[in-house]
Every structure is written in C-alpha cells, then in structure tokens.
Short mmCIF file of C-alpha atoms in Angstrom, two decimals:
data_model
loop_
_atom_site.label_atom_id
_atom_site.label_comp_id
_atom_site.label_asym_id
_atom_site.label_seq_id
_atom_site.Cartn_x
_atom_site.Cartn_y
_atom_site.Cartn_z
CA UNK A 1 129.08 99.81 118.00
CA UNK A 2 129.62 96.44 116.39
CA UNK A 3 132.30 95.87 113.81
CA UNK A 4 133.20 95.70 110.96
CA UNK A 5 133.99 99.38 110.75
CA UNK A 6 133.94 99.36 106.94
CA UNK A 7 130.90 98.44 104.89
CA UNK A 8 130.11 98.60 101.22
CA UNK A 9 126.93 100.62 101.83
CA UNK A 10 125.63 102.62 104.77
CA UNK A 11 121.91 103.41 104.78
CA UNK A 12 120.85 106.28 107.02
CA UNK A 13 117.38 105.84 108.46
CA UNK A 14 115.29 102.77 109.34
CA UNK A 15 111.97 104.17 108.16
CA UNK A 16 109.89 102.88 105.28
CA UNK A 17 112.48 104.09 102.73
CA UNK A 18 115.54 102.81 104.57
CA UNK A 19 114.03 99.37 105.13
CA UNK A 20 113.02 99.24 101.47
CA UNK A 21 116.57 100.12 100.45
CA UNK A 22 118.04 97.46 102.71
CA UNK A 23 115.69 94.79 101.37
CA UNK A 24 116.43 95.59 97.73
CA UNK A 25 120.18 95.79 98.37
CA UNK A 26 120.19 92.42 100.14
CA UNK A 27 118.27 90.83 97.25
CA UNK A 28 119.91 92.52 94.26
CA UNK A 29 123.49 92.71 95.58
CA UNK A 30 123.76 89.99 98.23
CA UNK A 31 127.55 90.13 98.13
CA UNK A 32 127.52 93.68 99.50
CA UNK A 33 127.97 94.37 103.20
CA UNK A 34 125.69 97.04 104.62
CA UNK A 35 124.20 98.49 107.77
CA UNK A 36 121.21 100.69 108.50
CA UNK A 37 121.99 103.48 110.95
CA UNK A 38 118.96 104.69 112.90
CA UNK A 39 119.21 107.67 115.24
CA UNK A 40 116.21 106.61 117.28
CA UNK A 41 115.81 103.37 119.22
CA UNK A 42 113.11 101.85 117.03
CA UNK A 43 112.35 100.87 113.47
CA UNK A 44 109.68 102.65 111.44
CA UNK A 45 110.75 106.28 111.10
CA UNK A 46 107.70 108.50 110.71
CA UNK A 47 105.35 105.65 111.54
CA UNK A 48 107.00 105.04 114.90
CA UNK A 49 107.54 108.73 115.68
CA UNK A 50 103.99 110.01 115.27
CA UNK A 51 101.73 108.72 118.03
CA UNK A 52 98.86 111.22 118.00
CA UNK A 53 95.27 109.93 117.97
CA UNK A 54 94.03 108.73 114.61
CA UNK A 55 97.43 108.80 112.87
CA UNK A 56 97.08 107.02 109.54
CA UNK A 57 98.34 106.86 105.99
CA UNK A 58 96.84 109.35 103.57
CA UNK A 59 97.83 107.11 100.65
CA UNK A 60 96.63 103.59 100.00
CA UNK A 61 99.02 100.97 101.27
CA UNK A 62 98.87 99.14 97.95
CA UNK A 63 101.10 101.93 96.57
CA UNK A 64 102.66 103.23 99.79
CA UNK A 65 103.87 99.72 100.52
CA UNK A 66 106.67 97.84 98.82
CA UNK A 67 106.25 96.42 95.34
CA UNK A 68 108.34 93.41 96.36
CA UNK A 69 106.03 92.71 99.35
CA UNK A 70 102.49 93.65 98.33
CA UNK A 71 99.92 94.75 100.87
CA UNK A 72 96.99 92.32 101.00
CA UNK A 73 95.05 93.71 103.96
CA UNK A 74 91.31 94.39 103.81
CA UNK A 75 91.73 98.15 104.28
CA UNK A 76 93.63 100.27 101.77
CA UNK A 77 93.85 103.35 104.03
CA UNK A 78 95.23 102.07 107.31
CA UNK A 79 96.10 103.38 110.75
CA UNK A 80 99.67 104.20 111.68
CA UNK A 81 100.25 101.11 113.87
CA UNK A 82 99.34 98.87 110.91
CA UNK A 83 101.87 100.64 108.68
CA UNK A 84 104.49 100.25 111.40
CA UNK A 85 103.72 96.54 111.76
CA UNK A 86 104.01 96.13 107.99
CA UNK A 87 107.48 97.76 108.00
CA UNK A 88 108.63 95.64 110.93
CA UNK A 89 107.34 92.43 109.35
CA UNK A 90 109.07 93.27 106.06
CA UNK A 91 112.39 93.89 107.81
CA UNK A 92 112.10 90.59 109.66
CA UNK A 93 111.04 88.61 106.59
CA UNK A 94 114.03 89.84 104.58
CA UNK A 95 116.41 89.60 107.52
CA UNK A 96 117.48 93.21 107.34
CA UNK A 97 116.44 93.87 110.96
CA UNK A 98 119.68 92.13 111.95
CA UNK A 99 121.65 94.89 110.20
CA UNK A 100 119.99 97.86 111.91
CA UNK A 101 122.12 99.75 114.41
CA UNK A 102 119.95 101.83 116.72
CA UNK A 103 120.88 105.01 118.56
CA UNK A 104 123.33 105.97 115.81
CA UNK A 105 123.10 109.66 114.99
CA UNK A 106 125.13 110.48 111.88
CA UNK A 107 126.59 113.97 112.17
CA UNK A 108 129.07 114.21 109.29
CA UNK A 109 130.46 112.33 106.32
CA UNK A 110 133.69 113.08 104.47
CA UNK A 111 134.55 111.69 101.02
CA UNK A 112 138.16 110.93 100.12
CA UNK A 113 138.68 110.52 96.37
CA UNK A 114 142.16 109.06 96.75
CA UNK A 115 140.76 106.11 98.66
CA UNK A 116 137.22 106.20 97.22
CA UNK A 117 135.72 106.00 100.68
CA UNK A 118 133.32 107.85 102.95
CA UNK A 119 134.33 108.38 106.56
CA UNK A 120 131.15 108.76 108.56
CA UNK A 121 131.03 110.33 112.03
CA UNK A 122 128.43 108.79 114.30
CA UNK A 123 127.30 109.64 117.84
CA UNK A 124 126.30 106.56 119.82
CA UNK A 125 125.24 106.94 123.44
CA UNK A 126 127.02 110.28 123.71
CA UNK A 127 130.27 108.87 122.33
CA UNK A 128 131.80 109.68 118.95
CA UNK A 129 132.85 106.92 116.60
CA UNK A 130 133.54 106.53 112.90
CA UNK A 131 132.62 104.11 110.15
CA UNK A 132 133.77 103.94 106.56
CA UNK A 133 131.79 102.89 103.53
CA UNK A 134 131.93 102.84 99.77
CA UNK A 135 128.41 104.24 99.24
CA UNK A 136 126.24 106.42 101.45
CA UNK A 137 122.46 106.33 101.01
CA UNK A 138 120.30 108.89 102.82
CA UNK A 139 116.84 107.55 103.63
CA UNK A 140 116.27 110.02 106.46
CA UNK A 141 113.38 111.90 104.84
CA UNK A 142 113.15 115.65 104.67
CA UNK A 143 112.03 116.82 108.11
CA UNK A 144 113.48 117.08 111.60
CA UNK A 145 112.64 114.21 113.90
CA UNK A 146 113.44 115.95 117.19
CA UNK A 147 110.76 118.65 116.89
CA UNK A 148 108.15 120.06 114.55
CA UNK A 149 107.55 123.60 113.38
CA UNK A 150 106.35 125.61 116.35
CA UNK A 151 105.67 129.29 115.61
CA UNK A 152 105.37 131.73 118.48
CA UNK A 153 101.86 133.00 119.15
CA UNK A 154 101.23 136.30 120.86
CA UNK A 155 100.42 135.74 124.53
CA UNK A 156 100.95 131.99 124.47
CA UNK A 157 102.77 132.14 127.81
CA UNK A 158 99.49 133.32 129.41
CA UNK A 159 97.56 130.21 128.41
CA UNK A 160 96.87 128.11 131.53
CA UNK A 161 96.21 124.84 129.70
CA UNK A 162 98.46 122.52 127.71
CA UNK A 163 100.03 123.40 124.35
CA UNK A 164 101.02 120.32 122.36
CA UNK A 165 102.62 119.74 118.98
CA UNK A 166 101.50 116.46 117.36
CA UNK A 167 105.10 115.43 116.77
CA UNK A 168 105.61 115.25 120.53
CA UNK A 169 102.26 113.80 121.56
CA UNK A 170 102.26 112.71 125.25
CA UNK A 171 101.26 109.09 125.82
CA UNK A 172 99.30 110.02 128.94
CA UNK A 173 97.37 113.03 127.64
CA UNK A 174 93.82 113.06 129.03
CA UNK A 175 91.51 115.02 126.74
CA UNK A 176 88.24 113.28 127.63
CA UNK A 177 85.43 115.80 128.03
CA UNK A 178 87.75 118.77 127.44
CA UNK A 179 87.66 121.65 125.00
CA UNK A 180 90.39 121.21 122.40
CA UNK A 181 91.50 123.67 119.72
CA UNK A 182 93.59 122.27 116.87
CA UNK A 183 95.48 124.99 114.99
CA UNK A 184 95.99 123.96 111.38
CA UNK A 185 94.18 122.60 108.36
CA UNK A 186 96.62 120.12 106.84
CA UNK A 187 96.75 116.33 106.91
CA UNK A 188 97.62 116.16 110.60
CA UNK A 189 94.79 118.47 111.64
CA UNK A 190 92.09 116.71 109.60
CA UNK A 191 93.27 113.41 111.08
CA UNK A 192 93.38 114.62 114.66
CA UNK A 193 90.06 116.45 114.80
CA UNK A 194 87.63 113.53 114.27
CA UNK A 195 89.82 111.21 116.39
CA UNK A 196 89.90 113.63 119.32
CA UNK A 197 86.18 114.34 118.96
CA UNK A 198 85.38 110.75 119.94
CA UNK A 199 86.29 111.54 123.58
CA UNK A 200 86.72 115.31 123.89
CA UNK A 201 83.95 117.63 124.96
CA UNK A 202 84.34 119.60 121.75
CA UNK A 203 87.10 120.04 119.17
CA UNK A 204 87.61 123.18 117.08
CA UNK A 205 89.80 123.15 113.99
CA UNK A 206 91.15 126.70 113.73
CA UNK A 207 92.55 127.47 110.31
CA UNK A 208 94.01 130.62 108.86
CA UNK A 209 92.89 129.52 105.39
CA UNK A 210 91.10 126.46 103.99
CA UNK A 211 92.60 123.31 102.49
CA UNK A 212 91.16 121.06 99.80
CA UNK A 213 89.80 117.95 101.51
CA UNK A 214 88.42 114.86 99.80
CA UNK A 215 86.71 111.83 101.24
CA UNK A 216 88.17 108.47 100.22
CA UNK A 217 87.00 104.93 101.07
CA UNK A 218 89.04 102.97 103.59
CA UNK A 219 88.55 99.79 101.59
CA UNK A 220 89.50 99.31 97.94
CA UNK A 221 86.56 97.28 96.66
CA UNK A 222 88.30 96.41 93.39
CA UNK A 223 91.44 95.25 95.18
CA UNK A 224 89.49 93.07 97.57
CA UNK A 225 87.53 91.53 94.68
CA UNK A 226 90.73 90.82 92.74
CA UNK A 227 92.27 89.21 95.81
CA UNK A 228 89.34 86.80 95.95
CA UNK A 229 89.33 85.97 92.24
CA UNK A 230 92.99 85.97 91.16
CA UNK A 231 96.35 84.65 92.37
CA UNK A 232 97.79 87.02 94.95
CA UNK A 233 100.75 88.25 92.88
CA UNK A 234 98.57 89.02 89.87
CA UNK A 235 95.86 90.71 91.96
CA UNK A 236 98.43 92.86 93.77
CA UNK A 237 100.12 93.87 90.51
CA UNK A 238 96.83 94.95 88.91
CA UNK A 239 95.77 96.83 92.04
CA UNK A 240 99.06 98.66 92.29
CA UNK A 241 99.02 99.68 88.63
CA UNK A 242 95.39 100.77 88.90
CA UNK A 243 96.06 102.95 91.92
CA UNK A 244 99.20 104.48 90.46
CA UNK A 245 97.27 105.35 87.29
CA UNK A 246 94.45 106.85 89.36
CA UNK A 247 96.82 109.02 91.42
CA UNK A 248 98.59 110.30 88.33
CA UNK A 249 95.32 110.88 86.47
CA UNK A 250 93.81 112.91 89.32
CA UNK A 251 96.92 115.09 89.57
CA UNK A 252 97.20 115.73 85.83
CA UNK A 253 93.47 116.35 85.47
CA UNK A 254 93.58 118.85 88.36
CA UNK A 255 96.47 120.64 86.69
CA UNK A 256 94.72 120.84 83.32
CA UNK A 257 91.15 121.47 84.53
CA UNK A 258 91.50 123.22 87.90
CA UNK A 259 88.12 124.94 87.85
CA UNK A 260 86.30 121.70 87.10
CA UNK A 261 88.14 119.93 89.94
CA UNK A 262 87.41 122.83 92.28
CA UNK A 263 83.72 122.51 91.50
CA UNK A 264 83.80 118.76 92.07
CA UNK A 265 85.60 119.07 95.41
CA UNK A 266 83.14 121.71 96.58
CA UNK A 267 80.19 119.57 95.51
CA UNK A 268 81.68 116.54 97.26
CA UNK A 269 82.08 118.44 100.54
CA UNK A 270 78.60 119.97 100.31
CA UNK A 271 77.03 116.51 99.97
CA UNK A 272 78.55 115.48 103.31
CA UNK A 273 77.64 118.54 105.39
CA UNK A 274 74.36 120.24 106.39
CA UNK A 275 72.72 122.44 103.74
CA UNK A 276 73.45 125.68 105.61
CA UNK A 277 77.15 124.96 106.16
CA UNK A 278 79.55 127.73 105.06
CA UNK A 279 81.38 125.67 102.45
CA UNK A 280 83.01 128.60 100.67
CA UNK A 281 84.35 130.06 103.89
CA UNK A 282 85.81 126.88 105.36
CA UNK A 283 86.51 124.52 102.43
CA UNK A 284 87.25 126.68 99.36
CA UNK A 285 90.97 127.58 99.20
CA UNK A 286 92.23 130.46 97.06
CA UNK A 287 94.74 128.24 95.25
CA UNK A 288 94.19 125.55 92.64
CA UNK A 289 93.85 121.86 93.55
CA UNK A 290 97.22 120.11 93.84
CA UNK A 291 99.16 123.35 94.13
CA UNK A 292 99.35 121.80 97.56
CA UNK A 293 98.73 118.17 98.46
CA UNK A 294 95.08 117.16 98.79
CA UNK A 295 94.03 116.09 102.28
CA UNK A 296 92.25 112.74 102.29
CA UNK A 297 89.78 111.77 105.01
CA UNK A 298 88.88 108.07 105.06
CA UNK A 299 85.16 107.41 104.76
CA UNK A 300 84.50 111.11 105.36
CA UNK A 301 85.17 110.85 109.10
CA UNK A 302 85.83 114.59 109.48
CA UNK A 303 82.59 115.52 107.73
CA UNK A 304 80.60 113.02 109.80
CA UNK A 305 82.01 114.51 113.00
CA UNK A 306 81.21 118.04 111.81
CA UNK A 307 77.65 117.02 110.91
CA UNK A 308 77.13 115.52 114.38
CA UNK A 309 78.40 118.68 116.02
CA UNK A 310 81.27 116.90 117.77
CA UNK A 311 83.67 119.38 116.20
CA UNK A 312 83.63 122.64 114.31
CA UNK A 313 85.75 124.64 111.91
CA UNK A 314 86.69 128.28 112.42
CA UNK A 315 88.50 130.24 109.71
CA UNK A 316 90.25 133.31 111.10
CA UNK A 317 93.63 134.53 112.28
CA UNK A 318 94.93 134.48 115.84
CA UNK A 319 95.18 137.80 117.62
CA UNK A 320 96.46 136.38 120.89
CA UNK A 321 96.32 133.48 123.27
CA UNK A 322 94.46 134.17 126.49
CA UNK A 323 94.43 132.44 129.86
CA UNK A 324 91.56 130.21 128.81
CA UNK A 325 91.88 129.98 125.04
CA UNK A 326 92.41 132.04 121.90
CA UNK A 327 91.21 135.46 120.81
CA UNK A 328 90.79 135.86 117.05
CA UNK A 329 91.34 138.88 114.83
CA UNK A 330 87.62 138.89 114.05
CA UNK A 331 86.80 139.27 117.74
CA UNK A 332 85.63 135.72 118.48
CA UNK A 333 87.03 133.90 121.52
CA UNK A 334 87.65 130.16 121.54
CA UNK A 335 87.75 128.51 124.94
CA UNK A 336 90.27 125.72 125.29
CA UNK A 337 91.71 123.36 127.88
CA UNK A 338 94.21 122.01 125.36
CA UNK A 339 95.65 123.69 122.27
CA UNK A 340 97.22 121.46 119.62
CA UNK A 341 99.56 123.27 117.24
CA UNK A 342 99.31 121.19 114.06
CA UNK A 343 101.46 123.84 112.40
CA UNK A 344 103.56 121.54 110.26
CA UNK A 345 107.05 120.19 110.00
CA UNK A 346 110.48 121.74 110.15
CA UNK A 347 112.44 120.58 107.14
CA UNK A 348 115.96 119.21 107.32
CA UNK A 349 117.95 118.03 104.32
CA UNK A 350 119.56 114.59 104.62
CA UNK A 351 119.18 114.48 108.39
CA UNK A 352 121.38 117.55 108.85
CA UNK A 353 124.56 115.65 107.98
CA UNK A 354 127.53 117.85 107.18
CA UNK A 355 128.97 116.54 103.91
CA UNK A 356 132.48 117.25 102.68
CA UNK A 357 134.24 116.12 99.50
CA UNK A 358 138.03 116.05 99.53
CA UNK A 359 138.11 118.54 102.38
CA UNK A 360 135.61 121.01 100.88
CA UNK A 361 132.24 121.42 102.53
CA UNK A 362 129.25 120.57 100.35
CA UNK A 363 127.03 123.63 100.23
CA UNK A 364 123.68 122.04 99.50
CA UNK A 365 122.01 125.11 97.92
CA UNK A 366 124.81 125.10 95.33
CA UNK A 367 124.25 121.46 94.37
CA UNK A 368 121.89 120.17 91.68
CA UNK A 369 119.88 116.97 91.82
CA UNK A 370 120.49 114.30 89.20
CA UNK A 371 117.56 112.01 88.34
CA UNK A 372 116.13 112.87 91.75
CA UNK A 373 118.61 110.48 93.32
CA UNK A 374 122.13 111.98 93.41
CA UNK A 375 123.83 115.35 93.91
CA UNK A 376 126.15 117.01 91.46
CA UNK A 377 129.84 116.45 92.23
CA UNK A 378 129.14 114.39 95.35
CA UNK A 379 130.52 110.89 94.65
CA UNK A 380 128.93 107.64 95.78
CA UNK A 381 126.07 109.41 97.53
CA UNK A 382 122.37 108.87 96.89
CA UNK A 383 119.14 109.90 98.55
CA UNK A 384 115.48 108.94 98.65
CA UNK A 385 112.90 111.69 98.10
CA UNK A 386 109.40 110.86 96.92
CA UNK A 387 106.97 112.76 94.73
CA UNK A 388 104.24 114.71 96.51
CA UNK A 389 101.45 113.95 94.03
CA UNK A 390 101.52 110.15 94.46
CA UNK A 391 102.42 107.83 97.32
CA UNK A 392 105.83 109.06 98.44
CA UNK A 393 107.47 105.64 98.34
CA UNK A 394 106.73 105.01 94.65
CA UNK A 395 109.66 107.10 93.45
CA UNK A 396 111.79 105.95 96.37
CA UNK A 397 111.41 102.38 95.14
CA UNK A 398 112.62 103.10 91.62
CA UNK A 399 115.50 105.24 92.95
CA UNK A 400 116.64 102.32 95.10
CA UNK A 401 116.52 99.97 92.11
CA UNK A 402 118.50 102.50 90.05
CA UNK A 403 121.25 102.89 92.65
CA UNK A 404 121.54 99.10 92.94
CA UNK A 405 122.01 99.00 89.15
CA UNK A 406 124.70 101.70 89.34
CA UNK A 407 126.60 99.83 92.07
CA UNK A 408 126.30 96.57 90.14
CA UNK A 409 127.63 98.27 87.01
CA UNK A 410 130.59 99.64 88.96
CA UNK A 411 131.40 96.18 90.31
CA UNK A 412 131.31 94.60 86.86
CA UNK A 413 133.57 97.28 85.40
CA UNK A 414 135.92 97.62 88.36
CA UNK A 415 135.00 101.22 89.22
CA UNK A 416 135.29 102.66 92.72
CA UNK A 417 133.87 106.13 92.28
CA UNK A 418 130.74 107.51 90.61
CA UNK A 419 129.72 111.17 90.49
CA UNK A 420 127.10 113.10 88.54
CA UNK A 421 128.66 116.06 86.72
CA UNK A 422 126.54 118.98 85.56
CA UNK A 423 126.95 119.12 81.76
CA UNK A 424 125.78 122.74 81.51
CA UNK A 425 126.72 125.05 84.40
CA UNK A 426 124.66 127.80 82.76
CA UNK A 427 121.38 125.88 82.93
CA UNK A 428 118.61 127.56 84.86
CA UNK A 429 117.85 126.29 88.33
CA UNK A 430 114.82 126.27 90.59
CA UNK A 431 113.96 124.95 94.07
CA UNK A 432 114.27 121.21 94.52
CA UNK A 433 110.80 120.96 96.06
CA UNK A 434 108.25 122.57 93.76
CA UNK A 435 105.45 122.49 96.29
CA UNK A 436 103.30 125.30 97.67
CA UNK A 437 102.98 124.21 101.30
CA UNK A 438 104.14 126.76 103.85
CA UNK A 439 106.39 124.33 105.72
CA UNK A 440 108.21 123.63 102.43
CA UNK A 441 108.61 127.25 101.38
CA UNK A 442 110.12 128.18 104.75
CA UNK A 443 113.11 125.89 104.18
CA UNK A 444 113.71 125.74 100.43
CA UNK A 445 116.86 127.85 100.73
CA UNK A 446 118.51 125.06 102.74
CA UNK A 447 118.02 122.36 100.10
CA UNK A 448 119.73 121.52 96.81
CA UNK A 449 118.20 122.84 93.60
CA UNK A 450 117.04 121.26 90.39
CA UNK A 451 118.14 122.09 86.88
CA UNK A 452 116.19 122.77 83.71
CA UNK A 453 117.52 120.08 81.36
CA UNK A 454 116.70 116.39 81.09
CA UNK A 455 117.74 114.24 84.05
CA UNK A 456 118.53 117.31 86.17
CA UNK A 457 114.93 118.26 86.82
CA UNK A 458 113.22 117.00 89.99
CA UNK A 459 110.30 115.51 88.13
CA UNK A 460 106.87 115.11 89.69
CA UNK A 461 105.85 112.77 86.88
CA UNK A 462 106.23 109.17 88.04
CA UNK A 463 106.05 107.75 84.52
CA UNK A 464 108.88 110.03 83.46
CA UNK A 465 110.88 109.07 86.56
CA UNK A 466 110.44 105.41 85.70
CA UNK A 467 111.75 105.99 82.17
CA UNK A 468 114.73 108.06 83.28
CA UNK A 469 115.76 105.76 86.10
CA UNK A 470 115.37 102.66 83.95
CA UNK A 471 117.47 104.11 81.12
CA UNK A 472 121.04 103.14 80.29
CA UNK A 473 123.31 104.17 83.16
CA UNK A 474 125.92 105.73 80.89
CA UNK A 475 123.45 107.00 78.29
CA UNK A 476 123.63 110.73 78.95
CA UNK A 477 127.30 110.87 79.96
CA UNK A 478 126.52 112.70 83.20
CA UNK A 479 127.86 109.93 85.44
CA UNK A 480 131.64 109.91 85.61
CA UNK A 481 133.29 106.73 86.84
CA UNK A 482 136.82 106.31 88.17
CA UNK A 483 139.02 103.46 89.29
CA UNK A 484 141.33 104.00 92.25
CA UNK A 485 144.71 102.34 91.61
CA UNK A 486 146.37 103.22 94.91
CA UNK A 487 145.87 105.24 98.04
CA UNK A 488 147.78 108.04 96.39
CA UNK A 489 145.92 108.39 93.15
CA UNK A 490 143.23 107.30 90.74
CA UNK A 491 142.86 106.66 87.05
CA UNK A 492 139.96 108.47 85.35
CA UNK A 493 137.72 106.24 83.26
CA UNK A 494 135.36 107.70 80.68
CA UNK A 495 131.69 106.87 81.08
#
C-alpha cells in the first residue's frame, strides 16, 4: 500500500456515498489529507456489484445523484450502468479517483485517546498492514458485499437446474428460452422479472406475500422542460427541490391516509392489467403503504410483461424444491430450469469492522446514534446511512456536509477529539432502522440503537434532518471536544 501511513481522514467504501464524501472533503477542507479504502477492485459499490439483468435505480437520479454535480440526463430513472458511469465521472472530475486504494479490506480500527488517533487494520492482497488517521468515516452501506441472504429451502439439493442469487449473478448465464422462477417480490424481483422475460421462455415471480408496486415514468417531463428553458444550475435546483418535496409528500400522505393510498395503488395496478386479473391476491399487501419501501417499476414494465403473458405471478409458500422445479403448499408445481432467489440482503453494520476505544470493544447494540451520523462515546467516527422513504443519498449528503463542518470547527479551535455523549442514559431506545422489511428485521440486533430525545433519534424526516444537521455544532452540548497536549495526556475542553 502506498504511503503516507497517516491521513487526516480515512473513508471506507468507494460507492456513491464514499465518492460523495471524498468530493465534499476535497472541496470544503482541501488542506486535509485523505484516502478512500475500497475492499473490491472497482469503484461504484452497489452499482458495480449488482450485474443482474435490468438492474436500475428505483429513485430518480436528480435526487439520488449529488447536489454538487446535478444529473442532466434525459431519463430520471436510469439503468445501473448509467449510475455507475455517473459515479466514475464524478470521481474523475473532482480528482478523488487518485485517492482510492483498491483491494483494501478494513477489518478493525482502534481509537487511542492519548494520541487522538485511529489505528486501522487493513488486509491487502492477503497481507496485513496498518494505517492511522484522525477521523474515520464509514461509507460502506449496511449490507454484506460478499453474499446476499440465502435461506435454505426444503429439498433444494434435489433441484437439477441452477440456483442463483442476484448478488452473485453469473456473467455467462444463458436463460434464453428457459423456464425461470424468481423467488421474491421486492425491488430486485420486480426488476428482474420483466428483464428476464425478454429472452426467457417464461418467468414466474413466486412471492410468499404481495408488495406495493407503483408505476413511475422513466423521464421527468418537468425536469426536461426546465433544462430546455432555464440555465442548467437553476433548472437542476428546481428539479431537485420538486422531487424531494414529492417524495416527502407521498410518504407523509401515505402515513396519514393509508386507506386512501391503498385504494389508489390498487386502482393504478388494475388499470395496467387485464380485467380478470387477481389484483387482491397478488398486489394487495396486508400492511400499510410505506411500512415497507414502495417498489417502483419504470413505465410499468412489469405490468406490460404480465399483460403480454411473458411472465406471471404466483402467491403461495414453498413446500419443497423438486428435481425440475418447486412444489407449493397449495399443491401447484412450478417447472423451472433456473431458480433465482431474490430473497434479499444480509445486513452488516459498518462493513463488519471491529471497533475499539481505548482498548474496550465497541458493542454496537449498546451504542446510540447521534444526528444519524455519529455513535455515542466513539470519538472521531462518522457514518453514512440514508433514509428509506426518499433517495438514500439525500441524507448522506447533508451528513457529509455536517461532518466537514465539525472537522473545520475542530481545526479552528485546535481540538483533536470529538465525541457525542448521551445526555440522558435513561432515555428510551429503539432499533436504529425503523423499517418493516424482513431483511432488516433479521439483523436489527446487530446494529446500534436510536434514542427518544432530540438529536438522538434516527429521523426519517429529511426536512428535520436538514435542520438538525445545519444547526450550531455546539448548540445542544452533546459533542464534547478535547485537545491533546502530549502523547501521555489530554486537556478537556468544554463544548
């Protein structure tokens, strides 16, 4: 690994969040040295990892993209390779691609208060090495990159065809003319099914229970009109604000008027499928809209494929795999040459890094989140975690700006250490991720928790996040700053 061994900031992950963090850091704090450590051998994170047919954004790129580099493409909902190209181009334009170190798997990080430094253990090409830094920023997302969630199905060893998880999609998979069963009903499944149906003999989406699905246009007509009429910066700003408002409005309206939104979603689906289609069986979940994330299908491609008969939906539970397919609890048999298990992600907090502070291991379930960006009693550590009800990167962007402000404040005041201290140890706590998806609920016990008082809640309200993260750094007294005077000690400084 290249030197220097000490940097002011280490960013973990070269995905859309990590590249955004690097760009903002290089612009806001150009005097700071930094590196982006990426475990894989390519930039892009999720958008380089997932290679299954049809992979795309389920949020418009006007809000998923960076505020400092607006998206001006014709399509708002874009395919995965376009998102990846956008990330790569941004990294190159801001010069941060030169500071990415590939093949660097961070395994542990230890904080030393006496020196105000993180010592970070990194595996590179099978060899162990260490780096030190003043700040550690985790932009590694919240799921495992090496494999997805793969439940065991009764009799799956008997199946004579291929079983594939989308996270490990083979480049050379030939599904032309074959019978394909996709197990799942989430964003990955509704993306895969119409894409596979273009070449497969027939595709069946097998779901245990339905998911709310809404058709959205690929193009943003208003954005494209504004781009023609107004200067680019102004058009992009209006479009971004419009889309943020729309996302927040839809979520809040669904929360306050769930039955009305249910009726609308059902009506919308019914208008895109044949009159005799079993809407209530296959597209009417038993939970309220936005208790889980809505699945968006651009230009109704799933419904068009269903109407043509290229694919079908079956709602039932699996009794067992067979040699040539799947037997369902209801008695139906689904023939398959290929079974795709779109069964979700396996969550992993902060890339699985083992954190220690002054020799004591950080037990994540005992930590609280502060402003959705830091952990209680873990100095000079920040993380990026987006909201589920808007484009994930919207909150990530304001967190990055906030952390840059904190670091700048420390530099101006001569501080070396910053930690968030829980002002009320008796405050009630709840899971960090307040989200009903099964893949989230399986792993909540491994993540930090959120509190019940201001600034310690993991808000899902972007407007509130913007207010909190733009507020005075020392306003609530939760951040404690210290100045290290020697390797042997430190002088506490009140916030």
